[in-house]
Amino acid sequence: MWKLGVNIDHTATLREARYRGLSRGEPDPVEAALACVRAGCHSITAHLREDRRHIQDRDIDRLAEALTVPLNFEMANTSEMVAKALQIKPAYVCLVPEKREEVTTEGGLDVVGQSEQIAATCQRLQSAGIEVSLFIDPDEEVVKASKATGALAIELHTGAFAESYESESVQDAELTRLIHAAELGHSLGVKVNAGHGLNYENIKLLHRVPRLEELNIGHSIVARALSVGFETAVRQMLALMEPASPQGSQ
Ligand code: PXP
């Protein structure tokens, strides 16, 4: 069965809208993360951006301290972030492009163009016991290039699939892309995760994609938590991730 990683960045987005530059404020992303863990999520993702637009260093430090499930530390491949990862030693690091917007318009990492730098970071982090995953577009060339870097995992960018809901044919094409990339990644021996733009509707279609191990979902869970709370929002998502969920075919 799929595992669920909850990305709690947007709780910090809300906090920073009022408390930017201050040492505390609400909502607290760590409290949110702990509620998600109580509801049964399998990991927590947080992205420390260079511009600190949502998650702050202190959030990452507290998460690393408080979590009883793996922390998936999302970061750009910079020396500052590599040093931070080596300091907090999360279970996973997910390397992402640094300048991308919140809403999916850009693709995943340029693994082909930056293969040397990415391979060097994989080597440094993985020799410290941190599993590295590369956030990539679901394309054959990029999956193969990811394997060549030595990364143990890939996270397939589901943004294009998520944005294709207005056209069934585009949606089918995006699902096919994900299916091929997942099969290829699995056959090459890397762990295949997926994420970005997944929500309570499109998750039902994602059951067509084989080989996925963990889904990283943020915005839709945080948004739903505003009305039903984190524990219920996570339980509702976990129910839709069950293989036997009504639309599921996994
Ligand atoms: N995976 C990665 C690598 C991401 O960068 C994000 C968003 O920051 C997500 C998953 C979660 O995306 P969403 O918030 O749209 O669920």
Short mmCIF file of C-alpha atoms and ligand atoms in Angstrom, two decimals:
data_model
loop_
_atom_site.label_atom_id
_atom_site.label_comp_id
_atom_site.label_asym_id
_atom_site.label_seq_id
_atom_site.Cartn_x
_atom_site.Cartn_y
_atom_site.Cartn_z
CA MET A 1 0.00 0.00 0.00
CA TRP A 2 1.08 3.56 -0.63
CA LYS A 3 2.63 5.49 2.19
CA LEU A 4 1.60 9.07 2.85
CA GLY A 5 4.09 11.84 3.46
CA VAL A 6 2.44 15.08 4.50
CA ASN A 7 4.09 18.32 3.43
CA ILE A 8 3.37 20.90 6.11
CA ASP A 9 4.98 23.91 4.38
CA HIS A 10 1.71 25.73 3.96
CA THR A 11 1.01 25.89 7.69
CA ALA A 12 4.18 27.96 7.81
CA THR A 13 2.98 30.00 4.80
CA LEU A 14 -0.06 30.99 6.85
CA ARG A 15 2.01 31.79 9.93
CA GLU A 16 4.47 33.90 7.95
CA ALA A 17 1.58 35.94 6.54
CA ARG A 18 1.22 37.48 10.00
CA TYR A 19 4.41 36.70 11.93
CA ARG A 20 7.22 37.13 9.39
CA GLY A 21 10.51 37.87 11.09
CA LEU A 22 9.24 36.93 14.54
CA SER A 23 10.43 33.98 16.53
CA ARG A 24 7.03 32.37 16.96
CA GLY A 25 3.45 32.55 15.74
CA GLU A 26 0.48 30.49 14.72
CA PRO A 27 -0.24 28.03 13.26
CA ASP A 28 2.72 25.94 14.38
CA PRO A 29 3.92 23.52 11.66
CA VAL A 30 5.34 21.15 14.27
CA GLU A 31 1.96 20.87 16.01
CA ALA A 32 0.38 20.25 12.61
CA ALA A 33 2.97 17.58 11.82
CA LEU A 34 2.33 15.81 15.11
CA ALA A 35 -1.42 15.77 14.42
CA CYS A 36 -0.72 14.20 11.01
CA VAL A 37 1.46 11.57 12.67
CA ARG A 38 -1.31 10.78 15.18
CA ALA A 39 -3.66 10.23 12.23
CA GLY A 40 -1.29 7.68 10.69
CA CYS A 41 0.82 9.45 8.07
CA HIS A 42 4.13 7.77 7.35
CA SER A 43 6.48 10.73 7.04
CA ILE A 44 6.55 14.51 7.21
CA THR A 45 8.00 16.70 4.47
CA ALA A 46 9.22 20.23 4.96
CA HIS A 47 11.05 22.45 2.49
CA LEU A 48 13.56 24.95 3.81
CA ARG A 49 13.77 27.43 0.97
CA GLU A 50 16.68 29.73 0.41
CA ASP A 51 14.32 32.71 0.79
CA ARG A 52 12.73 31.22 3.96
CA ARG A 53 9.33 32.10 2.61
CA HIS A 54 7.53 29.55 4.78
CA ILE A 55 9.49 26.99 6.80
CA GLN A 56 12.21 28.52 9.01
CA ASP A 57 15.40 26.92 10.32
CA ARG A 58 13.89 26.57 13.77
CA ASP A 59 10.95 24.59 12.32
CA ILE A 60 13.33 22.10 10.73
CA ASP A 61 15.33 21.78 13.95
CA ARG A 62 12.17 21.17 15.98
CA LEU A 63 10.78 18.69 13.46
CA ALA A 64 14.03 16.74 13.46
CA GLU A 65 13.79 16.62 17.26
CA ALA A 66 10.08 15.86 17.69
CA LEU A 67 9.08 13.50 14.90
CA THR A 68 8.55 9.80 15.47
CA VAL A 69 8.21 9.19 11.71
CA PRO A 70 10.86 9.93 9.07
CA LEU A 71 11.51 13.56 8.17
CA ASN A 72 11.75 14.18 4.45
CA PHE A 73 13.86 17.34 4.17
CA GLU A 74 13.19 19.04 0.87
CA MET A 75 16.00 21.29 -0.27
CA ALA A 76 17.87 22.82 -3.16
CA ASN A 77 21.26 21.41 -3.98
CA THR A 78 23.30 24.19 -2.36
CA SER A 79 26.20 23.99 0.07
CA GLU A 80 24.14 25.76 2.74
CA MET A 81 21.38 23.14 2.54
CA VAL A 82 23.75 20.20 2.34
CA ALA A 83 25.37 21.44 5.55
CA LYS A 84 21.92 21.77 7.16
CA ALA A 85 21.01 18.22 6.13
CA LEU A 86 24.24 16.85 7.54
CA GLN A 87 23.53 18.71 10.79
CA ILE A 88 19.96 17.47 11.31
CA LYS A 89 20.36 14.05 9.62
CA PRO A 90 16.82 13.51 8.31
CA ALA A 91 15.83 10.05 7.09
CA TYR A 92 15.33 11.43 3.57
CA VAL A 93 16.41 14.40 1.53
CA CYS A 94 14.45 15.33 -1.57
CA LEU A 95 16.42 17.55 -3.95
CA VAL A 96 14.23 20.07 -5.74
CA PRO A 97 14.85 22.96 -8.14
CA GLU A 98 15.44 26.12 -6.16
CA LYS A 99 13.66 28.84 -8.06
CA ARG A 100 10.45 27.11 -8.87
CA GLU A 101 7.12 28.74 -8.10
CA GLU A 102 4.62 27.43 -5.56
CA VAL A 103 2.13 26.60 -8.29
CA THR A 104 3.42 24.04 -10.72
CA THR A 105 4.62 25.73 -13.84
CA GLU A 106 8.21 24.60 -13.76
CA GLY A 107 9.37 21.06 -14.08
CA GLY A 108 11.53 18.92 -11.89
CA LEU A 109 15.27 18.94 -11.36
CA ASP A 110 17.58 19.34 -14.33
CA VAL A 111 19.30 16.04 -13.61
CA VAL A 112 20.84 15.77 -17.06
CA GLY A 113 22.41 19.24 -16.95
CA GLN A 114 23.50 19.04 -13.31
CA SER A 115 24.40 15.39 -13.06
CA GLU A 116 27.83 15.91 -11.54
CA GLN A 117 26.71 18.25 -8.76
CA ILE A 118 23.72 16.05 -7.98
CA ALA A 119 25.81 12.88 -7.92
CA ALA A 120 28.29 14.54 -5.54
CA THR A 121 25.50 15.53 -3.15
CA CYS A 122 23.93 12.07 -3.32
CA GLN A 123 27.28 10.59 -2.42
CA ARG A 124 27.82 12.96 0.54
CA LEU A 125 24.34 12.60 1.99
CA GLN A 126 23.88 8.90 1.38
CA SER A 127 27.24 8.07 2.92
CA ALA A 128 25.90 9.87 6.02
CA GLY A 129 22.91 7.50 6.02
CA ILE A 130 20.41 9.90 4.41
CA GLU A 131 18.37 8.49 1.52
CA VAL A 132 18.29 10.97 -1.37
CA SER A 133 15.37 11.32 -3.70
CA LEU A 134 15.34 13.47 -6.84
CA PHE A 135 12.18 15.39 -7.74
CA ILE A 136 11.94 14.85 -11.48
CA ASP A 137 9.68 15.07 -14.48
CA PRO A 138 8.31 11.66 -15.43
CA ASP A 139 10.46 11.29 -18.54
CA GLU A 140 12.62 8.36 -19.59
CA GLU A 141 15.81 10.33 -20.06
CA VAL A 142 15.52 11.97 -16.65
CA VAL A 143 14.70 8.71 -14.86
CA LYS A 144 17.79 7.10 -16.38
CA ALA A 145 19.95 10.13 -15.54
CA SER A 146 18.64 9.99 -11.95
CA LYS A 147 19.65 6.38 -11.58
CA ALA A 148 23.12 7.29 -12.89
CA THR A 149 23.61 9.86 -10.09
CA GLY A 150 23.40 7.11 -7.49
CA ALA A 151 20.24 8.52 -5.87
CA LEU A 152 18.31 5.77 -4.12
CA ALA A 153 14.92 7.26 -4.93
CA ILE A 154 13.03 9.48 -7.34
CA GLU A 155 9.88 11.50 -6.76
CA LEU A 156 7.85 11.81 -9.93
CA HIS A 157 6.45 15.30 -10.44
CA THR A 158 2.69 14.90 -10.70
CA GLY A 159 2.03 18.60 -11.32
CA ALA A 160 1.28 18.25 -15.04
CA PHE A 161 -1.10 15.37 -14.30
CA ALA A 162 -2.80 17.39 -11.54
CA GLU A 163 -3.31 20.36 -13.83
CA SER A 164 -4.74 18.29 -16.67
CA TYR A 165 -8.20 17.79 -15.17
CA GLU A 166 -9.96 19.87 -17.84
CA SER A 167 -9.02 17.51 -20.66
CA GLU A 168 -9.49 13.79 -20.42
CA SER A 169 -7.05 13.10 -23.26
CA VAL A 170 -4.30 15.23 -21.72
CA GLN A 171 -4.98 13.58 -18.37
CA ASP A 172 -4.68 10.13 -19.95
CA ALA A 173 -1.42 11.14 -21.61
CA GLU A 174 -0.03 12.42 -18.31
CA LEU A 175 -1.06 9.22 -16.54
CA THR A 176 0.65 7.18 -19.24
CA ARG A 177 3.80 9.26 -18.77
CA LEU A 178 3.72 8.56 -15.04
CA ILE A 179 3.08 4.84 -15.59
CA HIS A 180 6.09 4.49 -17.90
CA ALA A 181 8.37 6.50 -15.66
CA ALA A 182 7.32 4.51 -12.58
CA GLU A 183 7.87 1.18 -14.36
CA LEU A 184 11.24 2.32 -15.63
CA GLY A 185 12.39 3.62 -12.24
CA HIS A 186 11.34 0.39 -10.58
CA SER A 187 13.09 -1.72 -13.19
CA LEU A 188 16.28 0.28 -12.61
CA GLY A 189 16.08 -0.44 -8.90
CA VAL A 190 15.22 3.00 -7.53
CA LYS A 191 12.42 3.66 -5.09
CA VAL A 192 9.63 5.56 -6.84
CA ASN A 193 7.64 8.22 -4.99
CA ALA A 194 5.31 10.87 -6.41
CA GLY A 195 3.93 14.24 -5.51
CA HIS A 196 2.80 17.76 -6.29
CA GLY A 197 -0.76 18.91 -6.84
CA LEU A 198 -2.30 15.66 -5.62
CA ASN A 199 -5.70 16.09 -3.99
CA TYR A 200 -8.78 14.22 -2.79
CA GLU A 201 -10.11 13.93 -6.37
CA ASN A 202 -7.13 13.17 -8.58
CA ILE A 203 -5.70 10.64 -6.12
CA LYS A 204 -8.38 8.23 -7.31
CA LEU A 205 -6.95 8.21 -10.83
CA LEU A 206 -3.40 7.84 -9.60
CA HIS A 207 -4.19 4.26 -8.60
CA ARG A 208 -3.52 3.41 -12.25
CA VAL A 209 0.16 4.16 -11.73
CA PRO A 210 2.05 1.09 -10.49
CA ARG A 211 5.16 0.83 -8.33
CA LEU A 212 4.67 3.98 -6.29
CA GLU A 213 5.81 3.72 -2.70
CA GLU A 214 5.16 7.07 -1.10
CA LEU A 215 3.01 10.05 -2.04
CA ASN A 216 3.94 13.48 -0.78
CA ILE A 217 0.89 15.67 -0.40
CA GLY A 218 0.73 19.15 1.07
CA HIS A 219 -1.62 21.81 -0.16
CA SER A 220 -4.84 19.82 -0.37
CA ILE A 221 -4.39 18.34 3.11
CA VAL A 222 -3.53 21.69 4.69
CA ALA A 223 -6.48 23.29 2.88
CA ARG A 224 -8.89 20.63 4.10
CA ALA A 225 -7.47 20.81 7.60
CA LEU A 226 -8.74 24.39 7.80
CA SER A 227 -12.27 23.03 7.98
CA VAL A 228 -11.94 19.54 9.46
CA GLY A 229 -8.60 19.59 11.29
CA PHE A 230 -5.38 17.78 10.39
CA GLU A 231 -6.26 14.41 11.86
CA THR A 232 -9.48 14.08 9.87
CA ALA A 233 -7.89 15.51 6.71
CA VAL A 234 -5.10 12.93 6.89
CA ARG A 235 -7.46 10.04 7.66
CA GLN A 236 -9.64 10.99 4.70
CA MET A 237 -6.61 11.00 2.39
CA LEU A 238 -5.35 7.69 3.77
CA ALA A 239 -8.76 6.14 3.09
CA LEU A 240 -8.55 7.22 -0.56
CA MET A 241 -5.09 5.72 -0.80
CA GLU A 242 -6.31 2.25 0.17
CA PRO A 243 -5.97 -0.21 -2.72
CA ALA A 244 -9.62 -1.14 -2.31
CA SER A 245 -10.89 2.45 -2.41
CA PRO A 246 -13.88 2.73 -4.77
CA GLN A 247 -11.93 4.08 -7.75
CA GLY A 248 -8.74 2.25 -6.94
CA SER A 249 -7.42 -0.45 -9.24
CA GLN A 250 -4.04 -1.08 -7.66
N1 PXP B 1 6.68 17.01 -3.56
C1 PXP B 1 7.54 18.04 -3.75
C2 PXP B 1 8.92 17.73 -4.19
C3 PXP B 1 7.13 19.37 -3.55
O1 PXP B 1 7.99 20.36 -3.76
C4 PXP B 1 5.81 19.62 -3.11
C5 PXP B 1 5.33 21.00 -2.86
O2 PXP B 1 6.20 21.81 -2.25
C6 PXP B 1 4.97 18.53 -2.90
C7 PXP B 1 5.41 17.24 -3.16
C8 PXP B 1 3.57 18.72 -2.41
O3 PXP B 1 2.81 19.43 -3.36
P1 PXP B 1 1.39 19.94 -2.97
O4 PXP B 1 1.56 20.96 -1.90
O5 PXP B 1 0.86 20.51 -4.25
O6 PXP B 1 0.63 18.76 -2.49
#
